[in-house]
Amino acid sequence: MNALKLPEGWEDPSPKAPSSTRRRRLSHLSALESESIHIMREVAAECANPVLLFSGGKDSIVMLRLAEKAFRPGKFPFPLLHIDTEHNFPEVIDYRNRRAAELGERLIVRSVQDSIDRGRIVPKTPDESRNRMQSVTLLDAIGEFGFDACFGGARRDEEKARAKERIFSFRDDFGQWDPKNQRPELWDLYNTRVHKGEHMRVFPISNWTELDIWQYIGQERLEIPSIYFAHRRDVVARGNGFLAINELVKPKSDEVPENRMVRFRTVGDMPCTCAVESSADTVEAIIRETAATRITERGATRMDDQVAEAAMELRKKEGYF
């Protein structure tokens, strides 16, 4: 469309932006960062008692960095919460505790084992995966503290059930998610209203990919747990991957222990989180490896997501994050 031609001698009344502003374009990572910070500040402004779920994994590490950019030099307007299955890799738990202390932020830990001891959870077998059990402990913690919004580091590219979920995911007074009853999010406008007992799960990095996460970790020079980098470890081939041998994972009679160069793409319980063969021992090498892979993060590493086509969706309906 041609610009309106003004009569001779008239001045154009429209404001002129400085030339430096007109030329400025956000990079891909800067645009994602800006959106995530906007979402975090929206929650802080609209919700009475939010909390940030922090596991020590790469996604929640990025969430902490975004919270720093959103709220420093002040303290975060929410505590950190970890639902500890006590089957986690020790390197990750050490990192979790140290990072929370470095930030000077309050870390709340609630244990799946405590829920089992109190009879809130009854495992079917002693070696059953505790990943699904986290839903009970998480919902109990939300009720205990009265949280009305829980930040989670979930991304849409992780798994198809997460691809269905909105950035602000409404949970009813039983903590359940209904994929057919989600609120519209038009023009980045979010409906944060909940009644007593209901709450929101909020995913500020929902639009990020695994590659975006690693590029951001590299850009911000963020420290991460050592298990993300390639290292030699005793493993056993089981299912579609390699499980690390430890006090919770012993080789079966027909399995042969191997010592392989591996790394972990995600962190979770030792009995259900598989390592992948890799030589990537730096963030730059991980970025190159992630850009080239054709296997999804969850599909390659989590045995609990491989038990059924809709395993993640069923867990989320029960209250899983």
Short mmCIF file of C-alpha atoms in Angstrom, two decimals:
data_model
loop_
_atom_site.label_atom_id
_atom_site.label_comp_id
_atom_site.label_asym_id
_atom_site.label_seq_id
_atom_site.Cartn_x
_atom_site.Cartn_y
_atom_site.Cartn_z
CA MET A 1 0.00 0.00 0.00
CA ASN A 2 1.34 3.48 -0.90
CA ALA A 3 1.88 5.95 1.96
CA LEU A 4 -0.61 8.84 2.18
CA LYS A 5 0.83 11.86 0.37
CA LEU A 6 0.59 15.05 2.46
CA PRO A 7 -0.08 18.46 0.87
CA GLU A 8 3.00 20.46 0.07
CA GLY A 9 4.38 22.23 3.17
CA TRP A 10 2.66 19.95 5.71
CA GLU A 11 4.74 17.98 8.28
CA ASP A 12 4.15 14.28 8.85
CA PRO A 13 2.53 14.07 12.38
CA SER A 14 3.32 10.35 12.90
CA PRO A 15 6.06 9.69 15.46
CA LYS A 16 9.35 8.59 14.03
CA ALA A 17 11.23 5.88 15.86
CA PRO A 18 14.99 6.30 16.14
CA SER A 19 16.78 4.60 13.27
CA SER A 20 18.54 2.25 15.74
CA THR A 21 15.13 1.05 17.00
CA ARG A 22 13.74 0.53 13.50
CA ARG A 23 16.66 -1.71 12.59
CA ARG A 24 16.63 -3.74 15.85
CA ARG A 25 15.49 -7.34 15.56
CA LEU A 26 15.34 -9.87 18.39
CA SER A 27 17.30 -13.04 17.86
CA HIS A 28 15.45 -16.36 18.08
CA LEU A 29 16.70 -17.00 21.64
CA SER A 30 16.04 -13.41 22.73
CA ALA A 31 12.44 -13.65 21.50
CA LEU A 32 11.89 -16.91 23.44
CA GLU A 33 13.54 -15.43 26.53
CA SER A 34 11.39 -12.30 26.33
CA GLU A 35 8.17 -14.33 26.04
CA SER A 36 9.14 -16.53 29.01
CA ILE A 37 10.00 -13.57 31.23
CA HIS A 38 6.66 -11.95 30.30
CA ILE A 39 4.82 -15.14 31.37
CA MET A 40 6.71 -15.34 34.67
CA ARG A 41 5.96 -11.72 35.50
CA GLU A 42 2.30 -12.25 34.54
CA VAL A 43 2.05 -15.09 37.08
CA ALA A 44 3.82 -13.07 39.76
CA ALA A 45 1.35 -10.21 39.19
CA GLU A 46 -1.86 -12.24 38.92
CA CYS A 47 -1.40 -15.26 41.21
CA ALA A 48 -1.36 -15.13 45.01
CA ASN A 49 0.96 -18.03 45.83
CA PRO A 50 3.04 -19.45 42.96
CA VAL A 51 5.91 -21.96 43.15
CA LEU A 52 8.62 -23.06 40.71
CA LEU A 53 9.19 -26.81 40.25
CA PHE A 54 12.96 -27.37 40.29
CA SER A 55 14.45 -30.83 39.70
CA GLY A 56 18.03 -29.93 38.81
CA GLY A 57 17.39 -30.87 35.16
CA LYS A 58 18.41 -28.68 32.22
CA ASP A 59 14.93 -27.24 31.64
CA SER A 60 14.41 -26.15 35.23
CA ILE A 61 17.97 -24.76 35.24
CA VAL A 62 16.95 -22.52 32.33
CA MET A 63 13.80 -21.60 34.28
CA LEU A 64 15.96 -20.41 37.19
CA ARG A 65 18.00 -18.26 34.82
CA LEU A 66 14.82 -16.73 33.39
CA ALA A 67 13.57 -16.04 36.92
CA GLU A 68 16.83 -14.27 37.70
CA LYS A 69 16.36 -12.04 34.66
CA ALA A 70 12.71 -11.42 35.52
CA PHE A 71 13.08 -10.56 39.22
CA ARG A 72 16.67 -9.75 40.20
CA PRO A 73 18.03 -7.87 42.10
CA GLY A 74 15.10 -8.85 44.34
CA LYS A 75 14.37 -12.34 45.57
CA PHE A 76 12.09 -14.59 43.56
CA PRO A 77 8.41 -13.99 44.46
CA PHE A 78 8.01 -17.75 44.89
CA PRO A 79 9.91 -20.68 46.48
CA LEU A 80 11.38 -23.68 44.64
CA LEU A 81 9.78 -27.11 45.03
CA HIS A 82 11.22 -30.54 44.21
CA ILE A 83 9.24 -33.76 44.44
CA ASP A 84 12.06 -36.15 45.29
CA THR A 85 11.50 -39.83 44.46
CA GLU A 86 14.80 -40.66 46.22
CA HIS A 87 15.67 -42.70 43.15
CA ASN A 88 17.37 -39.75 41.46
CA PHE A 89 20.98 -39.65 40.31
CA PRO A 90 23.14 -38.37 43.22
CA GLU A 91 24.96 -35.92 40.92
CA VAL A 92 21.64 -34.18 40.24
CA ILE A 93 20.59 -33.96 43.89
CA ASP A 94 24.00 -32.51 44.83
CA TYR A 95 23.58 -29.92 42.08
CA ARG A 96 19.99 -29.12 43.18
CA ASN A 97 21.00 -28.35 46.74
CA ARG A 98 24.08 -26.34 45.80
CA ARG A 99 22.32 -24.25 43.15
CA ALA A 100 19.43 -23.32 45.44
CA ALA A 101 21.93 -22.29 48.14
CA GLU A 102 23.96 -20.20 45.65
CA LEU A 103 20.83 -18.34 44.59
CA GLY A 104 19.77 -17.81 48.20
CA GLU A 105 16.27 -19.01 47.39
CA ARG A 106 13.99 -21.20 49.52
CA LEU A 107 13.95 -24.86 48.40
CA ILE A 108 11.06 -27.06 49.55
CA VAL A 109 11.57 -30.82 49.14
CA ARG A 110 8.75 -33.33 49.50
CA SER A 111 9.53 -37.04 49.29
CA VAL A 112 7.70 -39.86 47.54
CA GLN A 113 9.16 -42.19 50.17
CA ASP A 114 7.40 -40.16 52.89
CA SER A 115 4.13 -40.58 50.97
CA ILE A 116 4.74 -44.35 50.86
CA ASP A 117 5.56 -44.46 54.58
CA ARG A 118 2.32 -42.59 55.40
CA GLY A 119 0.28 -44.97 53.23
CA ARG A 120 -0.66 -42.32 50.68
CA ILE A 121 1.01 -44.47 48.01
CA VAL A 122 1.08 -48.26 47.89
CA PRO A 123 3.57 -49.58 45.28
CA LYS A 124 2.51 -52.72 43.45
CA THR A 125 6.07 -54.09 43.55
CA PRO A 126 9.22 -52.97 45.44
CA ASP A 127 11.01 -52.07 42.20
CA GLU A 128 8.09 -50.24 40.56
CA SER A 129 9.04 -46.91 38.93
CA ARG A 130 8.33 -43.97 41.24
CA ASN A 131 7.88 -41.48 38.41
CA ARG A 132 4.10 -41.87 38.30
CA MET A 133 3.91 -41.78 42.12
CA GLN A 134 5.16 -38.18 42.11
CA SER A 135 1.63 -37.01 41.22
CA VAL A 136 0.30 -37.91 44.67
CA THR A 137 3.18 -36.22 46.52
CA LEU A 138 2.98 -33.15 44.27
CA LEU A 139 -0.77 -32.71 44.80
CA ASP A 140 -0.31 -33.15 48.55
CA ALA A 141 2.39 -30.44 48.54
CA ILE A 142 0.17 -28.08 46.52
CA GLY A 143 -2.61 -28.58 49.07
CA GLU A 144 -0.23 -28.25 52.04
CA PHE A 145 1.11 -24.86 50.94
CA GLY A 146 -1.96 -23.64 49.05
CA PHE A 147 -0.11 -22.97 45.81
CA ASP A 148 -2.32 -21.54 43.06
CA ALA A 149 0.25 -21.68 40.24
CA CYS A 150 3.14 -24.09 39.61
CA PHE A 151 5.84 -23.18 37.09
CA GLY A 152 7.05 -26.24 35.21
CA GLY A 153 9.93 -26.62 32.76
CA ALA A 154 7.95 -28.68 30.23
CA ARG A 155 8.30 -28.13 26.47
CA ARG A 156 5.86 -28.99 23.67
CA ASP A 157 8.52 -30.86 21.66
CA GLU A 158 9.19 -33.35 24.48
CA GLU A 159 6.15 -35.56 24.06
CA LYS A 160 2.81 -35.46 22.23
CA ALA A 161 0.71 -35.06 25.41
CA ARG A 162 2.74 -31.98 26.29
CA ALA A 163 2.18 -30.67 22.78
CA LYS A 164 -1.56 -30.61 23.58
CA GLU A 165 -1.18 -28.53 26.71
CA ARG A 166 -1.53 -24.75 26.83
CA ILE A 167 1.00 -22.43 28.51
CA PHE A 168 -1.48 -21.85 31.35
CA SER A 169 -2.87 -25.31 32.06
CA PHE A 170 -5.93 -25.33 34.32
CA ARG A 171 -6.17 -28.06 36.97
CA ASP A 172 -9.42 -28.76 38.81
CA ASP A 173 -9.83 -29.16 42.57
CA PHE A 174 -8.59 -32.75 42.24
CA GLY A 175 -5.44 -31.54 40.46
CA GLN A 176 -6.56 -33.21 37.24
CA TRP A 177 -6.00 -32.02 33.67
CA ASP A 178 -8.71 -32.31 31.01
CA PRO A 179 -7.22 -31.92 27.51
CA LYS A 180 -10.70 -31.21 26.10
CA ASN A 181 -11.38 -28.36 28.52
CA GLN A 182 -8.57 -25.87 28.06
CA ARG A 183 -8.78 -22.13 28.06
CA PRO A 184 -8.07 -20.21 24.85
CA GLU A 185 -4.86 -18.18 24.72
CA LEU A 186 -5.46 -15.61 22.00
CA TRP A 187 -2.97 -12.82 21.39
CA ASP A 188 -0.90 -13.98 24.42
CA LEU A 189 -3.75 -13.12 26.79
CA TYR A 190 -3.94 -15.57 29.69
CA ASN A 191 -6.86 -16.37 31.97
CA THR A 192 -5.37 -16.95 35.43
CA ARG A 193 -8.60 -17.08 37.43
CA VAL A 194 -9.08 -20.11 39.67
CA HIS A 195 -11.41 -20.95 42.52
CA LYS A 196 -10.22 -22.15 45.92
CA GLY A 197 -8.67 -25.60 45.55
CA GLU A 198 -8.01 -25.21 41.83
CA HIS A 199 -4.65 -24.19 40.44
CA MET A 200 -2.65 -23.53 37.27
CA ARG A 201 0.36 -25.31 35.86
CA VAL A 202 2.34 -22.71 33.92
CA PHE A 203 4.95 -23.58 31.28
CA PRO A 204 6.96 -20.48 30.30
CA ILE A 205 9.31 -22.48 28.03
CA SER A 206 6.54 -24.39 26.27
CA ASN A 207 7.59 -22.93 22.88
CA TRP A 208 11.26 -23.86 23.31
CA THR A 209 12.85 -26.95 21.76
CA GLU A 210 15.57 -29.18 23.20
CA LEU A 211 18.02 -27.47 20.85
CA ASP A 212 16.91 -24.01 22.07
CA ILE A 213 17.56 -25.12 25.65
CA TRP A 214 21.11 -26.22 24.88
CA GLN A 215 21.86 -23.09 22.84
CA TYR A 216 20.61 -20.95 25.74
CA ILE A 217 22.70 -22.92 28.26
CA GLY A 218 25.70 -22.26 26.02
CA GLN A 219 24.85 -18.59 25.55
CA GLU A 220 24.35 -17.96 29.29
CA ARG A 221 27.22 -20.29 30.31
CA LEU A 222 24.99 -22.09 32.80
CA GLU A 223 26.41 -24.83 34.99
CA ILE A 224 24.64 -28.20 34.63
CA PRO A 225 24.95 -31.60 36.38
CA SER A 226 27.87 -33.69 35.14
CA ILE A 227 25.71 -36.58 33.90
CA TYR A 228 24.69 -34.49 30.87
CA PHE A 229 28.25 -34.76 29.52
CA ALA A 230 29.69 -37.90 27.95
CA HIS A 231 31.52 -40.13 30.44
CA ARG A 232 32.35 -43.80 30.83
CA ARG A 233 29.84 -45.71 32.94
CA ASP A 234 28.87 -49.32 33.61
CA VAL A 235 25.55 -49.94 31.88
CA VAL A 236 23.29 -52.75 30.82
CA ALA A 237 21.26 -52.83 27.59
CA ARG A 238 17.57 -52.99 28.43
CA GLY A 239 14.61 -52.14 26.21
CA ASN A 240 15.68 -49.53 23.67
CA GLY A 241 18.49 -48.01 25.75
CA PHE A 242 21.22 -48.39 28.34
CA LEU A 243 20.46 -48.28 32.07
CA ALA A 244 23.25 -47.26 34.46
CA ILE A 245 24.18 -50.03 36.89
CA ASN A 246 23.76 -48.94 40.51
CA GLU A 247 22.11 -50.01 43.76
CA LEU A 248 18.66 -49.83 42.09
CA VAL A 249 19.57 -51.37 38.72
CA LYS A 250 21.28 -54.77 38.78
CA PRO A 251 22.02 -56.88 35.67
CA LYS A 252 19.58 -59.73 35.16
CA SER A 253 20.80 -63.28 34.58
CA ASP A 254 20.63 -62.89 30.80
CA GLU A 255 22.18 -59.40 30.69
CA VAL A 256 25.87 -58.59 30.23
CA PRO A 257 27.31 -55.47 31.94
CA GLU A 258 29.21 -53.15 29.64
CA ASN A 259 31.38 -50.10 30.14
CA ARG A 260 30.37 -47.51 27.53
CA MET A 261 30.84 -43.83 26.79
CA VAL A 262 27.38 -42.39 27.47
CA ARG A 263 25.53 -39.28 28.56
CA PHE A 264 21.97 -38.48 29.68
CA ARG A 265 19.62 -36.30 27.64
CA THR A 266 17.19 -35.95 30.55
CA VAL A 267 17.31 -36.56 34.29
CA GLY A 268 14.86 -38.73 36.18
CA ASP A 269 14.72 -41.89 38.24
CA MET A 270 17.69 -44.21 37.80
CA PRO A 271 15.53 -47.33 37.13
CA CYS A 272 13.69 -45.72 34.19
CA THR A 273 16.06 -43.13 32.68
CA CYS A 274 18.28 -44.44 29.91
CA ALA A 275 21.64 -43.10 28.78
CA VAL A 276 22.56 -42.63 25.13
CA GLU A 277 25.90 -43.42 23.55
CA SER A 278 27.74 -40.18 22.96
CA SER A 279 31.14 -38.54 22.85
CA ALA A 280 29.74 -35.04 23.50
CA ASP A 281 31.70 -33.75 26.49
CA THR A 282 31.06 -30.02 26.03
CA VAL A 283 27.93 -27.91 25.59
CA GLU A 284 29.04 -27.06 22.04
CA ALA A 285 29.33 -30.77 21.18
CA ILE A 286 25.91 -31.46 22.73
CA ILE A 287 24.40 -28.70 20.57
CA ARG A 288 25.86 -30.29 17.43
CA GLU A 289 24.63 -33.73 18.52
CA THR A 290 21.13 -32.46 19.36
CA ALA A 291 20.84 -30.68 16.00
CA ALA A 292 21.64 -33.93 14.17
CA THR A 293 19.55 -36.41 16.15
CA ARG A 294 16.31 -37.78 14.73
CA ILE A 295 15.13 -39.47 17.96
CA THR A 296 12.92 -37.54 20.38
CA GLU A 297 14.27 -36.83 23.83
CA ARG A 298 11.58 -38.77 25.68
CA GLY A 299 11.43 -41.59 23.15
CA ALA A 300 15.15 -42.20 23.51
CA THR A 301 15.52 -42.00 27.26
CA ARG A 302 12.42 -42.69 29.36
CA MET A 303 11.24 -46.27 29.79
CA ASP A 304 8.13 -45.14 31.69
CA ASP A 305 6.96 -43.26 28.58
CA GLN A 306 7.34 -46.39 26.45
CA VAL A 307 4.94 -48.62 28.40
CA ALA A 308 1.90 -47.26 26.52
CA GLU A 309 1.10 -44.88 23.67
CA ALA A 310 -0.71 -42.50 26.03
CA ALA A 311 1.45 -43.01 29.15
CA MET A 312 2.30 -39.34 29.62
CA GLU A 313 -1.27 -38.15 28.97
CA LEU A 314 -2.66 -40.58 31.53
CA ARG A 315 -0.15 -39.37 34.13
CA LYS A 316 -0.96 -35.74 33.41
CA LYS A 317 -4.69 -36.39 33.83
CA GLU A 318 -3.88 -37.75 37.30
CA GLY A 319 -1.96 -34.63 38.28
CA TYR A 320 1.56 -35.21 36.96
CA PHE A 321 3.33 -32.07 35.81
#
